[in-house]
PDB file of C-alpha atoms in Angstrom:
ATOM      1  CA  UNK U 287       0.179   0.080   0.100  1.00 55.00           C
ATOM      2  CA  UNK U 288       2.782   3.004   1.010  1.00 50.00           C
ATOM      3  CA  UNK U 289       4.354   2.249  -2.172  1.00 53.00           C
ATOM      4  CA  UNK U 290       1.112   2.534  -4.731  1.00 51.00           C
ATOM      5  CA  UNK U 291       0.624   5.561  -2.489  1.00 48.00           C
ATOM      6  CA  UNK U 292       4.589   6.703  -3.485  1.00 51.00           C
ATOM      7  CA  UNK U 293       3.802   5.795  -7.109  1.00 47.00           C
ATOM      8  CA  UNK U 294       0.738   8.034  -7.837  1.00 45.00           C
ATOM      9  CA  UNK U 295       1.698  10.989  -5.551  1.00 47.00           C
ATOM     10  CA  UNK U 296       5.306  11.308  -7.760  1.00 52.00           C
ATOM     11  CA  UNK U 297       2.398  10.854 -10.261  1.00 47.00           C
ATOM     12  CA  UNK U 298       0.437  13.601  -9.314  1.00 46.00           C
ATOM     13  CA  UNK U 299       4.622  15.948  -8.921  1.00 45.00           C
ATOM     14  CA  UNK U 300       5.053  15.176 -12.191  1.00 47.00           C
ATOM     15  CA  UNK U 301       1.530  16.609 -13.709  1.00 43.00           C
ATOM     16  CA  UNK U 302       1.891  19.469 -11.589  1.00 42.00           C
ATOM     17  CA  UNK U 303       5.543  19.818 -12.404  1.00 44.00           C
ATOM     18  CA  UNK U 304       4.442  19.923 -16.497  1.00 45.00           C
ATOM     19  CA  UNK U 305       2.019  23.488 -15.590  1.00 40.00           C
ATOM     20  CA  UNK U 306       4.169  25.295 -16.643  1.00 38.00           C
ATOM     21  CA  UNK U 307       4.059  23.427 -20.110  1.00 40.00           C
ATOM     22  CA  UNK U 308       0.687  24.073 -20.909  1.00 40.00           C
ATOM     23  CA  UNK U 309      -0.474  27.548 -20.744  1.00 38.00           C
ATOM     24  CA  UNK U 310      -1.181  28.230 -17.093  1.00 44.00           C
ATOM     25  CA  UNK U 311       0.484  31.494 -16.250  1.00 43.00           C
ATOM     26  CA  UNK U 312      -1.797  32.806 -13.967  1.00 49.00           C
ATOM     27  CA  UNK U 313       0.449  31.932 -10.671  1.00 43.00           C
ATOM     28  CA  UNK U 314       3.122  33.597 -13.012  1.00 40.00           C
ATOM     29  CA  UNK U 315       1.302  36.649 -13.571  1.00 40.00           C
ATOM     30  CA  UNK U 316       0.437  36.864  -9.701  1.00 42.00           C
ATOM     31  CA  UNK U 317       3.746  36.489  -9.087  1.00 39.00           C
ATOM     32  CA  UNK U 318       4.995  39.020 -10.760  1.00 40.00           C
ATOM     33  CA  UNK U 319       2.615  41.450  -9.668  1.00 36.00           C
ATOM     34  CA  UNK U 320       1.595  40.915  -6.158  1.00 37.00           C
ATOM     35  CA  UNK U 321      -1.299  43.586  -6.065  1.00 36.00           C
ATOM     36  CA  UNK U 322      -3.104  41.602  -9.282  1.00 37.00           C
ATOM     37  CA  UNK U 323      -5.380  40.668  -8.929  1.00 36.00           C
ATOM     38  CA  UNK U 324      -7.578  38.019 -11.011  1.00 33.00           C
ATOM     39  CA  UNK U 325     -10.792  39.725 -11.779  1.00 32.00           C
ATOM     40  CA  UNK U 326      -8.965  43.349 -13.070  1.00 36.00           C
ATOM     41  CA  UNK U 327     -10.948  44.843 -15.022  1.00 36.00           C
ATOM     42  CA  UNK U 328     -13.918  43.043 -13.934  1.00 33.00           C
ATOM     43  CA  UNK U 329     -16.403  45.271 -11.833  1.00 35.00           C
ATOM     44  CA  UNK U 330     -16.715  43.592  -8.193  1.00 33.00           C
ATOM     45  CA  UNK U 331     -18.412  46.793  -6.876  1.00 34.00           C
ATOM     46  CA  UNK U 332     -21.697  45.021  -6.641  1.00 37.00           C
ATOM     47  CA  UNK U 333     -20.088  41.629  -5.483  1.00 37.00           C
ATOM     48  CA  UNK U 334     -18.854  43.477  -2.376  1.00 34.00           C
ATOM     49  CA  UNK U 335     -19.000  46.794  -2.168  1.00 34.00           C
ATOM     50  CA  UNK U 336     -22.873  47.824  -2.766  1.00 30.00           C
ATOM     51  CA  UNK U 337     -24.675  47.389   0.821  1.00 29.00           C
ATOM     52  CA  UNK U 338     -27.212  49.939  -0.360  1.00 27.00           C
ATOM     53  CA  UNK U 339     -28.409  46.123  -3.509  1.00 32.00           C
ATOM     54  CA  UNK U 340     -27.540  43.914  -0.792  1.00 32.00           C
ATOM     55  CA  UNK U 341     -25.404  41.960  -2.726  1.00 35.00           C
ATOM     56  CA  UNK U 342     -25.555  39.094  -1.329  1.00 40.00           C
ATOM     57  CA  UNK U 343     -27.515  38.336  -4.200  1.00 38.00           C
ATOM     58  CA  UNK U 344     -24.896  39.769  -6.708  1.00 36.00           C
ATOM     59  CA  UNK U 345     -21.702  37.028  -5.595  1.00 41.00           C
ATOM     60  CA  UNK U 346     -18.296  36.673  -6.693  1.00 40.00           C
ATOM     61  CA  UNK U 347     -17.890  37.451 -10.811  1.00 42.00           C
ATOM     62  CA  UNK U 348     -15.972  34.184 -12.351  1.00 56.00           C
ATOM     63  CA  UNK U 349     -15.149  33.984 -16.459  1.00 69.00           C
ATOM     64  CA  UNK U 350     -13.080  31.348 -15.381  1.00 75.00           C
ATOM     65  CA  UNK U 351     -13.474  27.204 -16.887  1.00 82.00           C
ATOM     66  CA  UNK U 352     -12.592  24.698 -15.352  1.00 84.00           C
ATOM     67  CA  UNK U 353      -9.838  23.663 -16.658  1.00 83.00           C
ATOM     68  CA  UNK U 354      -8.109  26.782 -15.888  1.00 81.00           C
ATOM     69  CA  UNK U 355      -8.917  26.571 -12.606  1.00 80.00           C
ATOM     70  CA  UNK U 356      -8.151  23.882 -11.316  1.00 80.00           C
ATOM     71  CA  UNK U 357      -4.883  24.408 -12.992  1.00 81.00           C
ATOM     72  CA  UNK U 358      -3.951  28.533 -11.804  1.00 74.00           C
ATOM     73  CA  UNK U 359      -5.288  26.837  -8.344  1.00 75.00           C
ATOM     74  CA  UNK U 360      -3.116  24.822  -8.452  1.00 76.00           C
ATOM     75  CA  UNK U 361      -5.386  21.997  -8.386  1.00 82.00           C
ATOM     76  CA  UNK U 362      -3.481  19.959 -10.213  1.00 84.00           C
ATOM     77  CA  UNK U 363      -1.472  17.406  -7.983  1.00 83.00           C
ATOM     78  CA  UNK U 364      -4.594  17.766  -5.515  1.00 85.00           C
ATOM     79  CA  UNK U 365      -7.122  15.452  -8.318  1.00 89.00           C
ATOM     80  CA  UNK U 366      -4.332  13.722  -9.730  1.00 89.00           C
ATOM     81  CA  UNK U 367      -3.176  12.390  -5.882  1.00 89.00           C
ATOM     82  CA  UNK U 368      -6.570  11.694  -4.576  1.00 92.00           C
ATOM     83  CA  UNK U 369      -8.316  10.493  -7.189  1.00 94.00           C
ATOM     84  CA  UNK U 370      -5.304   7.672  -7.675  1.00 94.00           C
ATOM     85  CA  UNK U 371      -4.648   7.080  -4.128  1.00 95.00           C
ATOM     86  CA  UNK U 372      -9.071   6.461  -4.188  1.00 97.00           C
ATOM     87  CA  UNK U 373      -8.627   4.172  -7.351  1.00 97.00           C
ATOM     88  CA  UNK U 374      -5.843   2.841  -5.206  1.00 97.00           C
ATOM     89  CA  UNK U 375      -8.043   2.177  -1.984  1.00 98.00           C
ATOM     90  CA  UNK U 376     -11.307   0.585  -4.506  1.00 98.00           C
ATOM     91  CA  UNK U 377      -8.965  -1.719  -6.153  1.00 98.00           C
ATOM     92  CA  UNK U 378      -7.814  -3.342  -3.010  1.00 98.00           C
ATOM     93  CA  UNK U 379     -11.179  -3.561  -1.549  1.00 98.00           C
ATOM     94  CA  UNK U 380     -12.394  -5.005  -5.148  1.00 98.00           C
ATOM     95  CA  UNK U 381      -9.083  -7.742  -4.580  1.00 98.00           C
ATOM     96  CA  UNK U 382     -10.048  -8.754  -0.535  1.00 98.00           C
ATOM     97  CA  UNK U 383     -13.690  -9.373  -2.113  1.00 97.00           C
ATOM     98  CA  UNK U 384     -15.947  -6.760  -1.157  1.00 98.00           C
ATOM     99  CA  UNK U 385     -19.547  -6.680  -2.588  1.00 98.00           C
ATOM    100  CA  UNK U 386     -19.283  -4.866  -5.063  1.00 97.00           C
ATOM    101  CA  UNK U 387     -23.249  -2.763  -4.179  1.00 98.00           C
ATOM    102  CA  UNK U 388     -22.309  -2.351  -0.918  1.00 98.00           C
ATOM    103  CA  UNK U 389     -18.758  -1.089  -1.922  1.00 98.00           C
ATOM    104  CA  UNK U 390     -21.298   1.590  -4.017  1.00 98.00           C
ATOM    105  CA  UNK U 391     -22.681   2.390  -0.997  1.00 98.00           C
ATOM    106  CA  UNK U 392     -20.419   2.659   1.099  1.00 98.00           C
ATOM    107  CA  UNK U 393     -18.619   4.630  -1.194  1.00 99.00           C
ATOM    108  CA  UNK U 394     -21.434   6.856  -1.092  1.00 99.00           C
ATOM    109  CA  UNK U 395     -21.799   7.552   2.617  1.00 98.00           C
ATOM    110  CA  UNK U 396     -18.043   8.149   2.363  1.00 98.00           C
ATOM    111  CA  UNK U 397     -19.310  11.008   0.064  1.00 98.00           C
ATOM    112  CA  UNK U 398     -21.953  12.120   2.177  1.00 98.00           C
ATOM    113  CA  UNK U 399     -20.095  11.744   5.271  1.00 98.00           C
ATOM    114  CA  UNK U 400     -17.132  14.377   4.116  1.00 97.00           C
ATOM    115  CA  UNK U 401     -20.028  17.011   4.324  1.00 98.00           C
ATOM    116  CA  UNK U 402     -20.368  17.148   7.753  1.00 98.00           C
ATOM    117  CA  UNK U 403     -16.803  16.799   8.148  1.00 96.00           C
ATOM    118  CA  UNK U 404     -16.406  20.063   5.388  1.00 94.00           C
ATOM    119  CA  UNK U 405     -18.724  22.161   8.060  1.00 96.00           C
ATOM    120  CA  UNK U 406     -16.954  20.788  11.063  1.00 93.00           C
ATOM    121  CA  UNK U 407     -13.239  21.246   9.975  1.00 88.00           C
ATOM    122  CA  UNK U 408     -14.457  24.520   8.406  1.00 87.00           C
ATOM    123  CA  UNK U 409     -16.719  26.414  11.135  1.00 87.00           C
ATOM    124  CA  UNK U 410     -14.394  25.052  14.441  1.00 86.00           C
ATOM    125  CA  UNK U 411     -10.650  24.371  12.878  1.00 79.00           C
ATOM    126  CA  UNK U 412     -10.364  26.534  10.142  1.00 76.00           C
ATOM    127  CA  UNK U 413     -11.969  29.918  11.598  1.00 66.00           C
ATOM    128  CA  UNK U 414     -10.518  28.980  14.729  1.00 60.00           C
ATOM    129  CA  UNK U 415      -8.380  31.932  16.009  1.00 62.00           C
ATOM    130  CA  UNK U 416      -6.531  31.632  19.918  1.00 57.00           C
ATOM    131  CA  UNK U 417      -5.091  34.365  21.207  1.00 63.00           C
ATOM    132  CA  UNK U 418      -3.729  32.010  23.726  1.00 63.00           C
ATOM    133  CA  UNK U 419       0.849  31.347  22.775  1.00 67.00           C
ATOM    134  CA  UNK U 420       0.013  27.713  23.219  1.00 64.00           C
ATOM    135  CA  UNK U 421      -3.567  27.410  21.559  1.00 55.00           C
ATOM    136  CA  UNK U 422      -2.139  29.477  18.238  1.00 50.00           C
ATOM    137  CA  UNK U 423       0.947  26.710  18.393  1.00 62.00           C
ATOM    138  CA  UNK U 424      -1.763  24.596  17.980  1.00 57.00           C
ATOM    139  CA  UNK U 425      -3.248  26.306  15.407  1.00 53.00           C
ATOM    140  CA  UNK U 426      -0.048  26.554  13.025  1.00 59.00           C
ATOM    141  CA  UNK U 427      -0.707  22.826  12.469  1.00 60.00           C
ATOM    142  CA  UNK U 428      -3.862  23.175  10.114  1.00 61.00           C
ATOM    143  CA  UNK U 429      -3.596  25.066   7.570  1.00 60.00           C
ATOM    144  CA  UNK U 430      -4.268  28.967   7.709  1.00 57.00           C
ATOM    145  CA  UNK U 431      -7.352  30.828   6.239  1.00 58.00           C
ATOM    146  CA  UNK U 432      -7.229  34.109   7.323  1.00 54.00           C
ATOM    147  CA  UNK U 433      -5.398  34.876   4.262  1.00 54.00           C
ATOM    148  CA  UNK U 434      -8.085  33.000   2.383  1.00 62.00           C
ATOM    149  CA  UNK U 435     -10.305  36.059   3.299  1.00 61.00           C
ATOM    150  CA  UNK U 436      -8.587  38.408   3.386  1.00 54.00           C
ATOM    151  CA  UNK U 437      -7.804  38.160  -0.838  1.00 59.00           C
ATOM    152  CA  UNK U 438     -10.743  35.693  -1.826  1.00 59.00           C
ATOM    153  CA  UNK U 439      -9.340  36.034  -5.461  1.00 55.00           C
ATOM    154  CA  UNK U 440      -6.129  35.037  -4.662  1.00 61.00           C
ATOM    155  CA  UNK U 441      -4.883  32.171  -6.691  1.00 58.00           C
ATOM    156  CA  UNK U 442      -3.895  29.592  -3.424  1.00 61.00           C
ATOM    157  CA  UNK U 443      -0.891  27.778  -2.499  1.00 57.00           C
ATOM    158  CA  UNK U 444       0.992  25.415  -4.788  1.00 59.00           C
ATOM    159  CA  UNK U 445      -1.297  22.408  -5.074  1.00 61.00           C
ATOM    160  CA  UNK U 446       1.748  20.053  -3.762  1.00 62.00           C
ATOM    161  CA  UNK U 447       1.490  20.866  -0.406  1.00 63.00           C
ATOM    162  CA  UNK U 448      -2.184  20.429  -0.246  1.00 67.00           C
ATOM    163  CA  UNK U 449      -1.554  17.181  -1.814  1.00 68.00           C
ATOM    164  CA  UNK U 450       1.082  16.497   1.296  1.00 67.00           C
ATOM    165  CA  UNK U 451      -0.846  17.278   3.824  1.00 67.00           C
ATOM    166  CA  UNK U 452      -4.052  15.371   2.905  1.00 74.00           C
ATOM    167  CA  UNK U 453      -2.338  12.193   2.998  1.00 81.00           C
ATOM    168  CA  UNK U 454      -1.665  11.451   6.317  1.00 85.00           C
ATOM    169  CA  UNK U 455      -5.429  12.596   7.006  1.00 88.00           C
ATOM    170  CA  UNK U 456      -6.054   9.689   4.664  1.00 93.00           C
ATOM    171  CA  UNK U 457      -3.996   6.708   5.660  1.00 93.00           C
ATOM    172  CA  UNK U 458      -5.500   7.281   9.582  1.00 94.00           C
ATOM    173  CA  UNK U 459      -8.821   7.384   7.860  1.00 95.00           C
ATOM    174  CA  UNK U 460      -7.871   3.707   6.636  1.00 97.00           C
ATOM    175  CA  UNK U 461      -6.659   2.645  10.658  1.00 97.00           C
ATOM    176  CA  UNK U 462      -9.828   4.285  11.903  1.00 97.00           C
ATOM    177  CA  UNK U 463     -12.863   2.888  10.577  1.00 98.00           C
ATOM    178  CA  UNK U 464     -10.870  -0.565   9.796  1.00 98.00           C
ATOM    179  CA  UNK U 465     -11.943  -1.217  13.607  1.00 98.00           C
ATOM    180  CA  UNK U 466     -15.489   0.701  13.225  1.00 97.00           C
ATOM    181  CA  UNK U 467     -16.571  -1.181  10.399  1.00 97.00           C
ATOM    182  CA  UNK U 468     -14.343  -4.436  11.001  1.00 97.00           C
ATOM    183  CA  UNK U 469     -13.359  -4.909   7.721  1.00 98.00           C
ATOM    184  CA  UNK U 470     -10.801  -3.225   6.046  1.00 98.00           C
ATOM    185  CA  UNK U 471     -12.269  -3.416   2.785  1.00 98.00           C
ATOM    186  CA  UNK U 472     -14.563  -1.882   4.361  1.00 98.00           C
ATOM    187  CA  UNK U 473     -12.821   1.600   6.090  1.00 98.00           C
ATOM    188  CA  UNK U 474     -10.795   1.779   2.200  1.00 98.00           C
ATOM    189  CA  UNK U 475     -14.244   2.034   0.610  1.00 99.00           C
ATOM    190  CA  UNK U 476     -15.584   4.505   3.580  1.00 98.00           C
ATOM    191  CA  UNK U 477     -12.044   6.287   3.304  1.00 98.00           C
ATOM    192  CA  UNK U 478     -12.309   6.561  -0.471  1.00 98.00           C
ATOM    193  CA  UNK U 479     -16.058   8.280  -0.876  1.00 98.00           C
ATOM    194  CA  UNK U 480     -14.475  10.417   1.738  1.00 97.00           C
ATOM    195  CA  UNK U 481     -11.905  11.493  -0.401  1.00 96.00           C
ATOM    196  CA  UNK U 482     -14.551  11.990  -4.132  1.00 97.00           C
ATOM    197  CA  UNK U 483     -16.162  14.159  -1.060  1.00 97.00           C
ATOM    198  CA  UNK U 484     -13.117  16.346  -0.381  1.00 94.00           C
ATOM    199  CA  UNK U 485     -11.958  16.764  -4.534  1.00 93.00           C
ATOM    200  CA  UNK U 486     -15.530  17.229  -4.958  1.00 95.00           C
ATOM    201  CA  UNK U 487     -15.751  20.542  -2.115  1.00 92.00           C
ATOM    202  CA  UNK U 488     -11.838  21.827  -3.534  1.00 89.00           C
ATOM    203  CA  UNK U 489     -13.761  21.735  -7.194  1.00 92.00           C
ATOM    204  CA  UNK U 490     -17.290  23.703  -5.642  1.00 93.00           C
ATOM    205  CA  UNK U 491     -15.162  26.113  -3.802  1.00 89.00           C
ATOM    206  CA  UNK U 492     -12.874  27.117  -5.982  1.00 86.00           C
ATOM    207  CA  UNK U 493     -15.402  27.746  -8.726  1.00 89.00           C
ATOM    208  CA  UNK U 494     -17.728  29.476  -6.402  1.00 87.00           C
ATOM    209  CA  UNK U 495     -14.814  32.797  -6.722  1.00 84.00           C
ATOM    210  CA  UNK U 496     -13.743  31.626 -10.321  1.00 83.00           C
ATOM    211  CA  UNK U 497     -16.542  30.610 -12.287  1.00 86.00           C
ATOM    212  CA  UNK U 498     -19.997  31.699 -13.132  1.00 85.00           C
ATOM    213  CA  UNK U 499     -21.968  28.916 -11.644  1.00 85.00           C
ATOM    214  CA  UNK U 500     -25.093  29.872 -13.027  1.00 84.00           C
ATOM    215  CA  UNK U 501     -27.349  26.698 -13.200  1.00 85.00           C
ATOM    216  CA  UNK U 502     -29.797  26.995  -9.896  1.00 88.00           C
ATOM    217  CA  UNK U 503     -28.425  24.988  -6.716  1.00 91.00           C
ATOM    218  CA  UNK U 504     -25.129  25.612  -8.762  1.00 92.00           C
ATOM    219  CA  UNK U 505     -25.574  29.905  -8.152  1.00 91.00           C
ATOM    220  CA  UNK U 506     -27.097  29.066  -4.753  1.00 93.00           C
ATOM    221  CA  UNK U 507     -23.610  27.923  -3.567  1.00 94.00           C
ATOM    222  CA  UNK U 508     -22.230  30.356  -4.934  1.00 90.00           C
ATOM    223  CA  UNK U 509     -24.364  32.946  -2.921  1.00 92.00           C
ATOM    224  CA  UNK U 510     -24.103  30.340   0.178  1.00 92.00           C
ATOM    225  CA  UNK U 511     -20.675  30.635   0.099  1.00 90.00           C
ATOM    226  CA  UNK U 512     -20.375  34.209  -0.680  1.00 88.00           C
ATOM    227  CA  UNK U 513     -22.859  36.173   1.808  1.00 91.00           C
ATOM    228  CA  UNK U 514     -19.465  33.412   4.016  1.00 89.00           C
ATOM    229  CA  UNK U 515     -17.140  35.631   2.975  1.00 85.00           C
ATOM    230  CA  UNK U 516     -18.955  39.406   2.758  1.00 85.00           C
ATOM    231  CA  UNK U 517     -21.905  39.496   5.415  1.00 87.00           C
ATOM    232  CA  UNK U 518     -20.866  37.607   7.907  1.00 86.00           C
ATOM    233  CA  UNK U 519     -17.945  35.181   8.398  1.00 86.00           C
ATOM    234  CA  UNK U 520     -19.614  33.546  11.365  1.00 88.00           C
ATOM    235  CA  UNK U 521     -22.612  32.042   9.185  1.00 92.00           C
ATOM    236  CA  UNK U 522     -22.893  29.794   5.769  1.00 93.00           C
ATOM    237  CA  UNK U 523     -19.997  27.114   7.024  1.00 92.00           C
ATOM    238  CA  UNK U 524     -21.009  24.350   4.334  1.00 94.00           C
ATOM    239  CA  UNK U 525     -19.257  24.545   0.709  1.00 94.00           C
ATOM    240  CA  UNK U 526     -21.144  21.851  -0.996  1.00 96.00           C
ATOM    241  CA  UNK U 527     -23.911  21.554   0.712  1.00 96.00           C
ATOM    242  CA  UNK U 528     -25.993  23.739   2.839  1.00 96.00           C
ATOM    243  CA  UNK U 529     -28.005  20.764   4.296  1.00 97.00           C
ATOM    244  CA  UNK U 530     -25.820  21.448   8.036  1.00 97.00           C
ATOM    245  CA  UNK U 531     -25.958  24.879   7.538  1.00 96.00           C
ATOM    246  CA  UNK U 532     -30.202  24.887   8.033  1.00 96.00           C
ATOM    247  CA  UNK U 533     -29.721  22.031  10.649  1.00 97.00           C
ATOM    248  CA  UNK U 534     -26.650  23.282  12.806  1.00 96.00           C
ATOM    249  CA  UNK U 535     -29.505  27.131  12.424  1.00 95.00           C
ATOM    250  CA  UNK U 536     -25.964  28.506  11.139  1.00 94.00           C
ATOM    251  CA  UNK U 537     -27.469  30.145   8.023  1.00 94.00           C
ATOM    252  CA  UNK U 538     -27.666  33.596   7.012  1.00 92.00           C
ATOM    253  CA  UNK U 539     -30.847  35.095   7.924  1.00 85.00           C
ATOM    254  CA  UNK U 540     -31.160  38.295   6.370  1.00 72.00           C
ATOM    255  CA  UNK U 541     -30.379  41.831   7.003  1.00 51.00           C
ATOM    256  CA  UNK U 542     -32.633  41.876  10.038  1.00 44.00           C
ATOM    257  CA  UNK U 543     -30.887  39.347  11.487  1.00 48.00           C
ATOM    258  CA  UNK U 544     -27.729  40.613  11.187  1.00 46.00           C
ATOM    259  CA  UNK U 545     -28.361  44.666  13.310  1.00 46.00           C
ATOM    260  CA  UNK U 546     -30.046  42.775  15.132  1.00 45.00           C
TER     261      UNK U 546
END
């Protein structure tokens, strides 16, 4: 299993190193002028500053295609590595004798379970900003989030770091769910579903910032996340779904509720 993980990680690194040969100049352009904005030339007034018109109904303006967005956000390595690791998990689960229907069902449950993890991590980890020195040191172990809120339209750092950070929780997930299910194949399948849920999160989150997302449900997610950034960052923590915000009553209630 570790050898397989190494192989797919190396493949992902190779894919990432090829980005410069495929015309992805976004990061280079941004590094050249640190003050540059991917939305230069696009009117962001309504999306960010127009309180009178309630900008929550006119969220981020994005014009990028899915391929360009993935490349410029540094997600190529993440998608290749995580997808490859998922294929390995599912293949091993099948070889160990899991029934195909069980595999499909448990995989889908894992995808949905990710949405709950996504909510918890976003609310209680990414937005955790302790003042005590000891807690600050603990907080630094986890990915930062304040810079993203300060400038949400800025492309993120190298996806290779994200991939390396993801590998260990993935292995921990397999070991954790093994005794929970009492079965290694079931643990591998469930973790594989969580991983695909994570990829859906990464894609959806970037799309909320950089793609038009005009279809009904996509537009709902875009608006939901725009409110989190431009109205109240203590609400609307879900990215791939708003179900958990509704369940835990952290959905934005509108101008009157925020003013109360």
